XYZ file of C-alpha atoms in Angstrom:
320
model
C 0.000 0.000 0.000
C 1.773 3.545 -1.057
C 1.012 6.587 1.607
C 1.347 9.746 1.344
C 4.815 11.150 1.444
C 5.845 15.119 0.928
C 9.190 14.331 0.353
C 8.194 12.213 -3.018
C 8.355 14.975 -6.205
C 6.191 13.588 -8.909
C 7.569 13.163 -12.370
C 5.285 15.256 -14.303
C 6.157 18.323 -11.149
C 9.578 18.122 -12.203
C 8.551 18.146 -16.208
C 7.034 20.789 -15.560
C 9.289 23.252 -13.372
C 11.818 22.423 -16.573
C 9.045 23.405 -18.944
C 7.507 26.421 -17.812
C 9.722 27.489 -14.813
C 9.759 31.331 -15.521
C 9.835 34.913 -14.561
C 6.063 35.614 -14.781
C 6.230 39.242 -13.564
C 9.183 40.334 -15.496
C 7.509 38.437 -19.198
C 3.861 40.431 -18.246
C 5.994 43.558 -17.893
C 6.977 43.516 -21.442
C 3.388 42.566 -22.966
C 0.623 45.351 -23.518
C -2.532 43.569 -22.700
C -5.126 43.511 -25.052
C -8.105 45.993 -24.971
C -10.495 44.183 -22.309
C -13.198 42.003 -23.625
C -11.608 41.907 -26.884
C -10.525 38.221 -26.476
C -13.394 37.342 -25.691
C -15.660 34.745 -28.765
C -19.068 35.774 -27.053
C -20.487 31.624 -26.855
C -22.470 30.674 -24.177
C -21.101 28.030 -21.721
C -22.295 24.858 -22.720
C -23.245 24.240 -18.837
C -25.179 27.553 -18.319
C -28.206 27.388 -16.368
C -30.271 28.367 -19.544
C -30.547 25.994 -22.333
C -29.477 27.210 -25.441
C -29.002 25.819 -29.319
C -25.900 25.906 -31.028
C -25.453 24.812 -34.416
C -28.647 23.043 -34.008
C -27.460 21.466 -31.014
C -29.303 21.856 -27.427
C -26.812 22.717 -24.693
C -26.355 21.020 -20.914
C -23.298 18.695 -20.034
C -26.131 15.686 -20.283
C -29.219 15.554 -22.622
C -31.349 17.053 -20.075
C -29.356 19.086 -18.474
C -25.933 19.503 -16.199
C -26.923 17.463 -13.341
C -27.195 13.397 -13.023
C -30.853 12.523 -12.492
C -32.521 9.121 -11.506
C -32.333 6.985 -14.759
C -30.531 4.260 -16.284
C -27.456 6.165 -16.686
C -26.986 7.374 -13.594
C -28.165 4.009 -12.096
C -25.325 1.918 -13.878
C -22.420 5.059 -13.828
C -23.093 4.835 -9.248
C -22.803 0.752 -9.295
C -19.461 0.984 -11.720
C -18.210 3.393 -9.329
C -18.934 1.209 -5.784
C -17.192 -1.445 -6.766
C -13.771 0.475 -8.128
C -11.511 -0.895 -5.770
C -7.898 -1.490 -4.530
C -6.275 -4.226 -6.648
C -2.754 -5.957 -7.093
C -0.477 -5.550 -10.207
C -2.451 -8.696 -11.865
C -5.577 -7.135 -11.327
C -6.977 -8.771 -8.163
C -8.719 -7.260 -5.006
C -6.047 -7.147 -2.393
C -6.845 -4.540 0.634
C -2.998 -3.326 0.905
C -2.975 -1.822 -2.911
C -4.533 1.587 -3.998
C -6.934 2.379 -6.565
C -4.673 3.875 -9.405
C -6.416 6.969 -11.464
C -4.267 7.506 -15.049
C -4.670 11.424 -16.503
C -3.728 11.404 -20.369
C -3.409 14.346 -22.000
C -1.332 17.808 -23.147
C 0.547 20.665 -20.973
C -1.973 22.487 -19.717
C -4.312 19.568 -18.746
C -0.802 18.201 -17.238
C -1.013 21.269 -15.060
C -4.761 20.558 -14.035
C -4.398 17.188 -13.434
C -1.153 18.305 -10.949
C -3.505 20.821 -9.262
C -6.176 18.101 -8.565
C -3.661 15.892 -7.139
C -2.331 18.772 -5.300
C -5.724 19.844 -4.084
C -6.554 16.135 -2.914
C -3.228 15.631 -1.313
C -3.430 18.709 1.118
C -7.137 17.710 1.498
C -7.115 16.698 5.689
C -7.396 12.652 6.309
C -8.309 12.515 2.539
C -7.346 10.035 -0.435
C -5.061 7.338 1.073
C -6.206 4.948 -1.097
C -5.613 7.295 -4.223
C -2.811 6.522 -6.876
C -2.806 9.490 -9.037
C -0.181 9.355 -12.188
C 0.194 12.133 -14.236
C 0.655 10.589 -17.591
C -0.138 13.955 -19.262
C 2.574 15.586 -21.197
C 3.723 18.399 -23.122
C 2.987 19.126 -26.466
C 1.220 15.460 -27.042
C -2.299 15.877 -29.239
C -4.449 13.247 -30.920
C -1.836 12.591 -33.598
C 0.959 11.391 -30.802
C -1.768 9.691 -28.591
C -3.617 7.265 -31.192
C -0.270 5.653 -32.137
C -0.407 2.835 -29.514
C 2.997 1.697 -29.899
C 4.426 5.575 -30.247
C 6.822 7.267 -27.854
C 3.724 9.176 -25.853
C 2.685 5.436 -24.808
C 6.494 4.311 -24.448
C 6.529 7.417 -21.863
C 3.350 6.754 -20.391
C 4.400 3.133 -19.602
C 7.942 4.148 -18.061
C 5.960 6.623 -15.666
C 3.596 3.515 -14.318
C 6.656 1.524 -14.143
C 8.908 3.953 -12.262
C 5.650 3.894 -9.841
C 6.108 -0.181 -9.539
C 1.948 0.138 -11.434
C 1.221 -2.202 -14.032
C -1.471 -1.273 -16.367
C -3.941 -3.634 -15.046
C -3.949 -1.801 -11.645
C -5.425 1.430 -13.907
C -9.142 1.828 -12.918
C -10.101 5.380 -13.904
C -8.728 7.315 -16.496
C -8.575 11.231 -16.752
C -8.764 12.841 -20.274
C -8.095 16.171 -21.980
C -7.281 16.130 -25.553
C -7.361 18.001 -29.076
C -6.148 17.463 -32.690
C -3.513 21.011 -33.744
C -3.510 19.646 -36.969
C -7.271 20.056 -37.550
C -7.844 23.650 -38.191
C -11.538 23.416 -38.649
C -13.512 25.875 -36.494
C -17.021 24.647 -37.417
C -19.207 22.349 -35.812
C -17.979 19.510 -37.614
C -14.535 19.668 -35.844
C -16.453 18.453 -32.569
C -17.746 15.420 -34.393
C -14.295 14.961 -35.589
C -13.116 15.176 -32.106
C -15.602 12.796 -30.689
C -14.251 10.399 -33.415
C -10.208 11.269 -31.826
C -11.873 10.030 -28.003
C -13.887 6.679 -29.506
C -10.523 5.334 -31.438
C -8.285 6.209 -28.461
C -11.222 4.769 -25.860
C -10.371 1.374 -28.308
C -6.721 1.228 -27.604
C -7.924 2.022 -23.822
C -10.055 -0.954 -23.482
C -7.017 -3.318 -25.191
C -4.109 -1.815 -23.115
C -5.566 -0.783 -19.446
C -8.016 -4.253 -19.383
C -9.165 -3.274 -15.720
C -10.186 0.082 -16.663
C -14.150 1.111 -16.162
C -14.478 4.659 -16.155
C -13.642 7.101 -18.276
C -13.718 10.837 -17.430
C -13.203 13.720 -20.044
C -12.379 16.859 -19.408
C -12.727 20.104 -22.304
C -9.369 22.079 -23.005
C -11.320 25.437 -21.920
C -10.056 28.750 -23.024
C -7.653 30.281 -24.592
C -7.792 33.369 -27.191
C -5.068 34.959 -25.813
C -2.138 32.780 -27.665
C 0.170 34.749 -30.342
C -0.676 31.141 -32.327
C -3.316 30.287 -34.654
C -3.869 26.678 -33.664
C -4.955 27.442 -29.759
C -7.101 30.418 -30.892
C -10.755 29.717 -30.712
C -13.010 28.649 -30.860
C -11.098 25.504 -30.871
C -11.525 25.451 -26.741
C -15.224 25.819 -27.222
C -15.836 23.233 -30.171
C -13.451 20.898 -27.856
C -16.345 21.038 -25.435
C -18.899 20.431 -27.366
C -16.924 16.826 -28.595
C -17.144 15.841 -24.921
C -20.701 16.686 -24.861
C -21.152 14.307 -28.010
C -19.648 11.581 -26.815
C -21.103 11.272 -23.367
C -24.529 11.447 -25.364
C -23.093 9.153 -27.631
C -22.296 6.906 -24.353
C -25.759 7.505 -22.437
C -27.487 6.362 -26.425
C -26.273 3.143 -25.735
C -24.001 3.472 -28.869
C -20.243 2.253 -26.864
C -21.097 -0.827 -24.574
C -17.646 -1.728 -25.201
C -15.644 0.681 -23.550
C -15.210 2.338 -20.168
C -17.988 4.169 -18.831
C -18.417 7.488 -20.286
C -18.786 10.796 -18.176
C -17.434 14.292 -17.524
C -14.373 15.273 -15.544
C -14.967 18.813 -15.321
C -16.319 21.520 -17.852
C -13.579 24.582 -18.057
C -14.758 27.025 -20.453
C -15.540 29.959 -19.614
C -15.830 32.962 -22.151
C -12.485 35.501 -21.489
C -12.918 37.641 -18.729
C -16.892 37.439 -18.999
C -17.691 36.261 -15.764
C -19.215 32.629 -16.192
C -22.864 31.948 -14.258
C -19.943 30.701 -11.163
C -17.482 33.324 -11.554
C -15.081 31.730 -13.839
C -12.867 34.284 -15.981
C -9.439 33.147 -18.362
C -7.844 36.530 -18.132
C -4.332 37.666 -19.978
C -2.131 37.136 -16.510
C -3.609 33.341 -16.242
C -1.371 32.415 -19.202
C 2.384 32.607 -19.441
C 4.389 34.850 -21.684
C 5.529 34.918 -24.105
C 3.057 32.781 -25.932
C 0.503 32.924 -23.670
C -0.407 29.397 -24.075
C 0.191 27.815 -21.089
C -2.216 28.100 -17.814
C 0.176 29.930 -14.826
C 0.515 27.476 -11.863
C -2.182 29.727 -10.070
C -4.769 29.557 -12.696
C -3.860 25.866 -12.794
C -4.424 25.148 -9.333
C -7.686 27.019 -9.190
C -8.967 24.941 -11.902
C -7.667 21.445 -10.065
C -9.003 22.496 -6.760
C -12.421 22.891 -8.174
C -12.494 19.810 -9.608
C -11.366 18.070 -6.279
C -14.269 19.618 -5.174
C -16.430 18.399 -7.613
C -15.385 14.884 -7.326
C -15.471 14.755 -4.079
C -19.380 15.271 -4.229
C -20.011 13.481 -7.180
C -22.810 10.713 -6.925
C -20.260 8.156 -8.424
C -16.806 9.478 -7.626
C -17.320 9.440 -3.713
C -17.342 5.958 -3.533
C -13.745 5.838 -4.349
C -12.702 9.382 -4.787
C -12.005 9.536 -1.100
């Protein structure tokens, strides 16, 4: 059984202080900031209280809205989630072992995922039987990640092994992804996008054999990069994929894979206040690209979704 230990420095920690380890202060002090409001797209959170259509779609994290309510799906996505539990490197229940939760994914959801781990780990009497790898990692999109024997899953694998985890000890997988080469910014890139997630949900299934949930998480904002390919309303569109293939999930259309849900929903429209408050603004981004979340806007982001998990109808039977 692994405890929790301050003195151990995860891996993707010390990828990242070599990454992004910067001067924030003295990089903003060299950047005019853009007129306010002008990075803002002006879309409508797909999880605002008021349903909406866009693009002939209805909005709401689930088909009838953003909560869980008492049917089928909810039903089966509580019982998958009582019996995740600690298990052995070949898979078997053994009280001594942890349950192991994989993230998979880019920088800045390398960052999030960090921040939930860091938000559960100085979470009081909380999470000892959490194994949280980070197997997010810079500059990896949908054209690194659905090459199963690539170097993203050579790194991935080195990271569980350095941990003494084999891959049938991975339960619950974390997810934030997107495609840079796809430069659509129509609807159609979200179908697209819900295509990426079903072919990499297939390699899933054949490589982590003891995983049952999935959990997907949108990319959020960002229309402050100096680059084209992060611009949106790529971040929006991204949400909207996730959207399609939970729905996709709840039709009954992937019995085969892990069960479907959201992680968290992160977009939020510039620095117009979302229906809870949440803003991207210039200084959450680091210069001089501004494509990368700070470690404070990082956090924020991970702490709320520690939150969130925490009271999830599923998650706290095993999120704890």
């Amino acid at each position: 059984m692994v405890i929790k230990n301050k003195n151990i420095i995860l891996y993707s920690s010390f990828v990242l202080f070599l990454q992004f380890g910067c001067n924030k202060n003295a990089e903003i002090d060299d950047f005019v900031p853009p007129i306010s409001g002008q990075n803002n797209v002006h879309n409508i959170p797909i999880n605002d209280p008021d349903q909406f259509i866009f693009e002939g779609l209805y909005s709401g994290l689930y088909p009838w809205g953003n909560s869980m309510i008492n049917n089928k799906y909810k039903t089966d996505y509580v019982n998958i989630c009582k019996n995740i539990g600690n298990i052995n490197t070949i898979g078997k229940n053994e009280a001594d072992e942890n349950i192991v939760i994989l993230s998979l994914g880019p920088s800045n959801p390398q960052k999030i995922f960090d921040g939930i781990k860091t938000a559960e780990y100085n979470d009081a009497n909380f999470g000892e039987n959490i194994r949280f790898v980070n197997g997010a990692i810079g500059g990896i999109d949908f054209n690194d990640i659905l090459n199963p024997s690539g170097p993203y899953w050579m790194q991935v694998d080195s990271i569980l092994q350095s941990q003494n985890i084999s891959d049938s000890q991975v339960q619950v997988i974390f997810c934030i992804e997107d495609d840079l080469l796809n430069h659509d910014t129509t609807i159609t890139r979200a179908f697209e996008l819900k295509e990426n997630y079903i072919q990499l949900l297939e390699d899933i299934r054949l490589k982590y054999p003891n995983c049952v949930l999935f959990l997907a998480g949108d990319k959020g904002y960002n229309n402050y990069s100096t680059e084209e390919r992060f611009s949106e309303p790529k971040g929006y569109l991204n949400g909207w994929a996730i959207k399609l293939l939970v729905e996709d999930y709840i039709n009954g259309n992937l019995p085969e894979y892990p069960f479907i849900n959201w992680l968290d929903y992160y977009w939020a429209d510039g620095d117009t206040p979302r229906w809870d408050g949440l803003t991207y603004n210039l200084y959450d981004f680091i210069a001089p690209d501004y494509i990368h979340l700070t470690y404070e806007k990082a956090k924020e982001l991970g702490l709320a979704t520690h939150e969130k998990l925490k009271s999830d109808q599923g998650a706290m039977y095993w999120y704890k």
